[in-house]
Short mmCIF file of C-alpha atoms in Angstrom, two decimals:
data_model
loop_
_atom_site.label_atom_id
_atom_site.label_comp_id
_atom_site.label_asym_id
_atom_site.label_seq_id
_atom_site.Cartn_x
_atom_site.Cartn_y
_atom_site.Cartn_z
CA UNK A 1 -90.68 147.26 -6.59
CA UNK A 2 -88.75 146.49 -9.98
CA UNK A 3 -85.74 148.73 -8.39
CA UNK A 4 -84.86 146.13 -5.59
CA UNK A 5 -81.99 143.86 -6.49
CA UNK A 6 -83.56 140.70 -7.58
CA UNK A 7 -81.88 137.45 -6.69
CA UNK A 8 -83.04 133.61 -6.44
CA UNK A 9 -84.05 132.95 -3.03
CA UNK A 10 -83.00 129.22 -2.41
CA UNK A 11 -83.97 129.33 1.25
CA UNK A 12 -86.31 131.21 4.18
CA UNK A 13 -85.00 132.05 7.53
CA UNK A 14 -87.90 131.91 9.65
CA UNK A 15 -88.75 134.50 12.78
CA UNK A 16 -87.40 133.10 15.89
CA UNK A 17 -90.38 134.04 18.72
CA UNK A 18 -89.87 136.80 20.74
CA UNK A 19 -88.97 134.90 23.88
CA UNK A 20 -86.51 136.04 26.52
CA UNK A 21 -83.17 133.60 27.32
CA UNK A 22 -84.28 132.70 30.67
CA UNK A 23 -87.67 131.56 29.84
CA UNK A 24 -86.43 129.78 26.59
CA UNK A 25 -86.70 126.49 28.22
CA UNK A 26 -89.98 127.00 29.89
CA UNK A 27 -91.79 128.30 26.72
CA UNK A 28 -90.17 124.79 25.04
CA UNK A 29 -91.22 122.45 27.54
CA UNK A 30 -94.79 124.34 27.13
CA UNK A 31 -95.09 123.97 23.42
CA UNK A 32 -94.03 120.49 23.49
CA UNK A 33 -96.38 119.25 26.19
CA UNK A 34 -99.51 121.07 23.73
CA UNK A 35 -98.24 119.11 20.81
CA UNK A 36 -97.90 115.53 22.33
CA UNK A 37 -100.91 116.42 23.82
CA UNK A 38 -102.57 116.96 20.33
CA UNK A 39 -100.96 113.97 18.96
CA UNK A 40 -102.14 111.57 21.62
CA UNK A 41 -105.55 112.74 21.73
CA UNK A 42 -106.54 112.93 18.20
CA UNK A 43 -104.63 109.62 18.00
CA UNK A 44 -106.51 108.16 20.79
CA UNK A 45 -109.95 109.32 18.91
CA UNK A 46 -108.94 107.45 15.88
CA UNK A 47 -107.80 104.14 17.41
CA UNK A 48 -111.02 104.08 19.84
CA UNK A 49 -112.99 104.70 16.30
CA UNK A 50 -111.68 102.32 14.23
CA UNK A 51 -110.97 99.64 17.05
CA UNK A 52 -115.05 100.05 18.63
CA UNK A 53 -117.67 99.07 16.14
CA UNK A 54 -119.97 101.34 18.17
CA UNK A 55 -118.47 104.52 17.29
CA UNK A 56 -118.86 103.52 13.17
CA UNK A 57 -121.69 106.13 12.78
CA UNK A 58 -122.29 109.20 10.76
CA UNK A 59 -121.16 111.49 13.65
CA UNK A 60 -117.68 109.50 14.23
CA UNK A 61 -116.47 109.45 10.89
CA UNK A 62 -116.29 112.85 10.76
CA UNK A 63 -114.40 113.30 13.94
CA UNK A 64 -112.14 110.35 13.18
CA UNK A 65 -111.81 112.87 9.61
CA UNK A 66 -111.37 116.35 12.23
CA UNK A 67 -108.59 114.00 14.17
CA UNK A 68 -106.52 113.01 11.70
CA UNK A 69 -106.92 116.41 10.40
CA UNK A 70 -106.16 118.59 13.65
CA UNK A 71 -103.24 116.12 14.21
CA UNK A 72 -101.34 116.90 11.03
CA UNK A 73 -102.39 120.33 11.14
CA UNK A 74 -100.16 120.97 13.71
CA UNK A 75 -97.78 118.46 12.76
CA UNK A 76 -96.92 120.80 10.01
CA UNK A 77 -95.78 123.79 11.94
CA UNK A 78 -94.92 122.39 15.25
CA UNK A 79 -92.21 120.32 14.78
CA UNK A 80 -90.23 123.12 13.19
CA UNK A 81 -90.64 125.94 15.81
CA UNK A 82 -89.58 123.09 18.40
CA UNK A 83 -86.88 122.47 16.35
CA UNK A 84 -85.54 126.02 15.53
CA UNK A 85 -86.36 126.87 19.30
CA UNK A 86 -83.26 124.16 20.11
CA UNK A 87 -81.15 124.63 17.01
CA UNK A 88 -81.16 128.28 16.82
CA UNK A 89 -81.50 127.35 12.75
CA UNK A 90 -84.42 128.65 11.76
CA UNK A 91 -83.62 128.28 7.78
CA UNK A 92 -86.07 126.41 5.68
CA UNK A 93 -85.68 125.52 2.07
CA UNK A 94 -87.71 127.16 -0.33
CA UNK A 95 -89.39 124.01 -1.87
CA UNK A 96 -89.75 122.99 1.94
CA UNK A 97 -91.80 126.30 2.40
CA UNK A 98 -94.07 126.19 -0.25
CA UNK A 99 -94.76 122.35 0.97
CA UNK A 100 -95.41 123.74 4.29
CA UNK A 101 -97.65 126.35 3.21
CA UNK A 102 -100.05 123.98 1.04
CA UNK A 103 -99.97 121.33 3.71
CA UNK A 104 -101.31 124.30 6.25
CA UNK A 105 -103.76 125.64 4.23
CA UNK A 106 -104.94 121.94 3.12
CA UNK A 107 -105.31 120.73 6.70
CA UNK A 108 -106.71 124.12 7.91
CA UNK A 109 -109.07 124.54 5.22
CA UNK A 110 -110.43 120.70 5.57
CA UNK A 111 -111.10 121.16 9.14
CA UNK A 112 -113.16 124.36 8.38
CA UNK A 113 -115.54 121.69 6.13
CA UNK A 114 -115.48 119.00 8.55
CA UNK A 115 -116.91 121.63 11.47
CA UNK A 116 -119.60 122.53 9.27
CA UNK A 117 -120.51 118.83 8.30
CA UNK A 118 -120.21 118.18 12.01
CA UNK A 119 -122.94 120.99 12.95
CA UNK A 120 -125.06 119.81 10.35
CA UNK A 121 -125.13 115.82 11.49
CA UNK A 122 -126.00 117.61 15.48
CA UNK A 123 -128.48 119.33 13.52
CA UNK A 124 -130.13 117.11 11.77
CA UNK A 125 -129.57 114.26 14.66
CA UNK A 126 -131.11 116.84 17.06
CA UNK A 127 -133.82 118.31 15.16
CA UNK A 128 -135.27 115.27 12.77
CA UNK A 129 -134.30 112.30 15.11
CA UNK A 130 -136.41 109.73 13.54
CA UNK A 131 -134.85 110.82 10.27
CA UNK A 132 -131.39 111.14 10.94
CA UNK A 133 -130.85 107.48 9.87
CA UNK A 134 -132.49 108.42 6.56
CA UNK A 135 -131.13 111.53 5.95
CA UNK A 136 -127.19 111.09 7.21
CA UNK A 137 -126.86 108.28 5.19
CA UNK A 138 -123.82 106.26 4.04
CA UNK A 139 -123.82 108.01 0.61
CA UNK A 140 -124.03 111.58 1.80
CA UNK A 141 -121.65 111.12 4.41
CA UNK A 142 -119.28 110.07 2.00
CA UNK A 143 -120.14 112.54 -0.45
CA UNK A 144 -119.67 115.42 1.92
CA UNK A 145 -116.23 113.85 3.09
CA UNK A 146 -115.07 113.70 -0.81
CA UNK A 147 -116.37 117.07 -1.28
CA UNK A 148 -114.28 118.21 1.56
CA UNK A 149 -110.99 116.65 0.55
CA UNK A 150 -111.32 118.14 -2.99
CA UNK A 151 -112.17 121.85 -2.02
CA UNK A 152 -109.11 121.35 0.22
CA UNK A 153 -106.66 119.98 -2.57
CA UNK A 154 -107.90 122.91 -5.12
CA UNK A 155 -107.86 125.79 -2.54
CA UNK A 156 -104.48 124.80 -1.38
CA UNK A 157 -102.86 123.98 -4.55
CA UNK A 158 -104.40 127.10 -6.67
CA UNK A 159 -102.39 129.47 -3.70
CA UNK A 160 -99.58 127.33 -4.10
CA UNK A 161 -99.21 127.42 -7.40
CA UNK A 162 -99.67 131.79 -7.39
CA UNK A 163 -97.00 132.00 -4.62
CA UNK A 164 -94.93 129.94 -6.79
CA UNK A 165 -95.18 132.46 -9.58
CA UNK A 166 -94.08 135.18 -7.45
CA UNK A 167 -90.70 136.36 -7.50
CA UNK A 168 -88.56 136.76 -3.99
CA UNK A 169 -85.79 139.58 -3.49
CA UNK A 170 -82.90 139.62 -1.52
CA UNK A 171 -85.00 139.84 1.74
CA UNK A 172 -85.56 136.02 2.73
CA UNK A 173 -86.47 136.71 6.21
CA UNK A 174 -90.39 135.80 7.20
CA UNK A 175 -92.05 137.57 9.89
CA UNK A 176 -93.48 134.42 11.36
CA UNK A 177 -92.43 130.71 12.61
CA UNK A 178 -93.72 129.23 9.47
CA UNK A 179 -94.28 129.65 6.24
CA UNK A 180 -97.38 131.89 6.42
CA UNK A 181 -99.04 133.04 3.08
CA UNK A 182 -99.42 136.79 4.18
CA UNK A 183 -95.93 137.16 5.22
CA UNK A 184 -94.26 135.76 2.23
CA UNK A 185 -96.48 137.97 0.21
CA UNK A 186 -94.98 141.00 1.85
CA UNK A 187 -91.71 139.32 0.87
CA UNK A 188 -92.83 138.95 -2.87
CA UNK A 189 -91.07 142.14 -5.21
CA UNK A 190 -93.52 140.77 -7.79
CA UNK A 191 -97.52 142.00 -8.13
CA UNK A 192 -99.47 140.34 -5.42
CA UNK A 193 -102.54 141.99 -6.28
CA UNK A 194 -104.07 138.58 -7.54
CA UNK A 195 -102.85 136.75 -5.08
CA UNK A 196 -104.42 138.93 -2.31
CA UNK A 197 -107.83 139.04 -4.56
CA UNK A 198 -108.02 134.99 -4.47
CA UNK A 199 -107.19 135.19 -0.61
CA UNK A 200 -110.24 137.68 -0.41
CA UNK A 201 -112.28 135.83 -2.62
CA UNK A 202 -111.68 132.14 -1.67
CA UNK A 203 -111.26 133.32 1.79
CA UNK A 204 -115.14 134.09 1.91
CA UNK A 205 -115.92 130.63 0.37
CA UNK A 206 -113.60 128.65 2.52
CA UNK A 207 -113.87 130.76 5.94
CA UNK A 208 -116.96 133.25 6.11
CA UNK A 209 -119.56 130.94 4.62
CA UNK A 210 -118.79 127.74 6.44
CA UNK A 211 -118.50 129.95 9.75
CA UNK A 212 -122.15 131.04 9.39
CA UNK A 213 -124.03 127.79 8.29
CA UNK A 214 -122.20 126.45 11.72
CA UNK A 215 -123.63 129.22 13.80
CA UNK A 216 -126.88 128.97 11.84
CA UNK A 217 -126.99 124.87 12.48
CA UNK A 218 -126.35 125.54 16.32
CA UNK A 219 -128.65 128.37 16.53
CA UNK A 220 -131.47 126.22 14.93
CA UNK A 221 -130.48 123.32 17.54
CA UNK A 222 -131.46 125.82 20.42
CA UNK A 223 -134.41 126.89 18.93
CA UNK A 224 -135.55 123.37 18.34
CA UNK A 225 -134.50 122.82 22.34
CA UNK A 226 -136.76 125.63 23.34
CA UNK A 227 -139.43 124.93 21.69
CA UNK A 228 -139.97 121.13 23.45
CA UNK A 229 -138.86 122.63 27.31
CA UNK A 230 -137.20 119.98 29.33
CA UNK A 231 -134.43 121.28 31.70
CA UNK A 232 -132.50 118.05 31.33
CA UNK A 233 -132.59 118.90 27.29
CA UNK A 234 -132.16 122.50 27.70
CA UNK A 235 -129.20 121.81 29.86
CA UNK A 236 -127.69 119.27 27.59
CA UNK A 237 -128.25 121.53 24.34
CA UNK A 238 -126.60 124.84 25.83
CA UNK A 239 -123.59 122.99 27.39
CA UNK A 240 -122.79 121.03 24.08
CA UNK A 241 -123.54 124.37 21.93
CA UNK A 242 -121.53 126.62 24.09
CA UNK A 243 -118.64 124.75 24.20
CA UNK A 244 -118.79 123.66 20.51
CA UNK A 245 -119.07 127.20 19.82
CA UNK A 246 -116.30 128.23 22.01
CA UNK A 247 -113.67 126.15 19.79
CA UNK A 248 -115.17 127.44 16.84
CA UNK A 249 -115.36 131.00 17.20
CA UNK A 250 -111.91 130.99 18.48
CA UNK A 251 -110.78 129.02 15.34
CA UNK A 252 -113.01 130.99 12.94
CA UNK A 253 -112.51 134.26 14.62
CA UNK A 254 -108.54 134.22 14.83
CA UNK A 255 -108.12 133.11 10.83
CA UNK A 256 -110.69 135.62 9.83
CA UNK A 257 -109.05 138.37 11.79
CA UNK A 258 -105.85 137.64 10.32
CA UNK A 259 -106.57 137.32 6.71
CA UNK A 260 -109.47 139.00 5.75
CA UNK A 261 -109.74 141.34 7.95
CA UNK A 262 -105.72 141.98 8.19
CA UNK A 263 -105.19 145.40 10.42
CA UNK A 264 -102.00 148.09 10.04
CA UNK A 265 -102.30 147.68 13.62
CA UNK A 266 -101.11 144.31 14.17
CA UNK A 267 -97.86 143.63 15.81
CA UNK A 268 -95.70 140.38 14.86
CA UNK A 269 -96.31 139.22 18.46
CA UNK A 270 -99.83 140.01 17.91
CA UNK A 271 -100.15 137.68 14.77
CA UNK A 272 -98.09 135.19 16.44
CA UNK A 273 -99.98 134.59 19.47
CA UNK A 274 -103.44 134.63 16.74
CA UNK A 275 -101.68 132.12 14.87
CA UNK A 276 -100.82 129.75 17.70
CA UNK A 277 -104.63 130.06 18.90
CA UNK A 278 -106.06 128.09 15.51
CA UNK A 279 -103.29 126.16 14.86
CA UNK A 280 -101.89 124.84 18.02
CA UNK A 281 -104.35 125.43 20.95
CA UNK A 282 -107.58 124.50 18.97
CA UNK A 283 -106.50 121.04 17.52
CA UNK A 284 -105.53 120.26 21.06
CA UNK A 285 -109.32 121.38 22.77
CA UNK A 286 -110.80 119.80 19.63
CA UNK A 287 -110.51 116.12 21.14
CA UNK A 288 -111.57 117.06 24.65
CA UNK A 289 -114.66 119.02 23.65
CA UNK A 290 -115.93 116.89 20.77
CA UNK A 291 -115.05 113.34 22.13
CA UNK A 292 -112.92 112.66 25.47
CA UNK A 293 -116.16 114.24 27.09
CA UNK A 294 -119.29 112.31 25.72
CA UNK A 295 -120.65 108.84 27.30
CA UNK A 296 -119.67 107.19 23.54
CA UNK A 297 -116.70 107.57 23.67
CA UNK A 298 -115.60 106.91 27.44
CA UNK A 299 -117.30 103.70 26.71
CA UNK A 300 -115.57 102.84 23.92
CA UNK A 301 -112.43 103.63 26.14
CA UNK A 302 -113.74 101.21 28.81
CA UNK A 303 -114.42 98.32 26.55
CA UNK A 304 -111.18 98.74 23.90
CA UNK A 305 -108.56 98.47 27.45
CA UNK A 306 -111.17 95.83 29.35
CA UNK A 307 -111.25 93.28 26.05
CA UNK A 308 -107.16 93.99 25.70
CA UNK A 309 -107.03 92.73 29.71
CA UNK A 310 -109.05 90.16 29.08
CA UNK A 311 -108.66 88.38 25.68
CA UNK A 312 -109.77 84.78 26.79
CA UNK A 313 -113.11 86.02 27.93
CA UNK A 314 -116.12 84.39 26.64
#
């Protein structure tokens, strides 16, 4: 390690995908059309929430939180790789990397809290109805919202600061299209051996933990469904479960299987196509299955565009 010629790295050149010249186009037009669709759909869910006094409840502020969230979550990677997909310049500064790698892991990491406070207000709204008012109140709501945003800032900013202490070699070239932790560890001539024992360590806190208190919340949801028979209920409970769950596990399961449970295995297609599943395709099925879908929210959509048509209406 101490034997490779050491140089300051001022810049990253960043993995152009694996994409054949005749479908370079096609794959573009394809990765644009997931992004604006991300952007206007988690914009959409904010503007209906702030705009309908309806949706000002427990459960809405922390999707109007997972929104904003999911839409700069991708906003930090996806401009780029459209960008270096057109340019052919796939450099990126090395301040502009480290930026893009605490940005990732704060927006990725805050949407793994904001799932599990999520599954916990469906749990509780499910299970104690008559004392979901009392129990999702105002002050814990806010409390677990603060809570979120601080683990966030510390978990990103603590592996920020230990890949800033690392020292880079003449090899500047990332196996990914952005600045991933894992690969610019394997870029690192330094001793990563702390840095991969905080990923392991926080990674349980941040990933493994919130993972199962969601499954556990939804699990407890069916049980309380079973328990009180009513097809109509049963019906409602397993469709809103399953494809809450769906989102999740593939979320959950794709960052787990890439960082804590990394395998020799994996090809850079392989982590590629992983890494596209959580951080593009999941903020974009995030505002369809948790909002676009329910009756509250297609009726705040019906009365936001029916009082901008008709503003003189008594």
């Amino acid at each position: 390690m101490m034997g490779r010629n050491q140089t300051i790295v001022s810049e990253f050149l960043l993995l152009q995908l694996l994409i054949e010249s005749e479908h370079q186009n096609l794959f573009y037009a394809l990765f644009l059309a997931m992004y604006v669709t991300t952007v206007l759909g988690n914009f959409l869910i904010l503007v209906l929430i702030c705009l309908d006094p309806h949706l000002h409840t427990p459960m809405y502020l922390f999707l109007s939180n997972l929104s904003f969230s999911d839409l700069c979550f991708s906003s930090v990677t996806m401009p780029k790789l459209l960008k270096n997909m057109q340019s052919q310049d796939p450099s990126i500064p090395y301040a502009g990397c480290l930026t893009q790698m605490y940005f990732f892991l704060f927006f990725g990491d805050l949407e793994s809290f904001l799932l599990v406070a999520m599954a916990y207000d469906r749990y509780v709204a499910i299970c104690f109805p008559l004392h979901y008012t009392a129990i999702m109140s105002p002050r814990l709501c806010l409390s677990l919202l603060v809570l979120s945003w601080m683990l966030t800032t510390f978990h990103a900013m603590l592996h920020t600061l230990l890949m800033a202490s690392l020292h880079f070699c003449e090899d500047n070239v990332i196996a990914h299209f952005f600045c991933d932790m894992s690969a610019l560890l394997k870029l690192s001539c330094s001793d990563t051996r702390v840095n991969e024992l905080v990923i392991f360590i926080t990674g349980g806190l941040i990933l493994v933990i919130p993972f199962l208190l969601i499954i556990t919340s939804y699990a407890r949801i069916v049980s309380s469904t079973l328990k009180v028979p009513s097809a109509r209920g049963i019906h409602k409970a397993f469709s809103t479960c399953g494809s809450h769950l769906t989102v999740v596990s593939l979320f959950y399961g794709t960052v787990i299987g890439l960082y804590l449970c990394p395998s020799a295995n994996n090809s850079t297609v392989k982590e590629t196509v992983m890494a596209m599943m959580y951080n593009v395709v999941t903020p974009m099925l995030n505002p369809f299955i948790y909002s676009l879908r329910n009756r509250d929210m297609k009726g705040a959509l019906a009365r936001v565009f029916w009082r901008k048509k008709t503003p003189f209406s008594l």
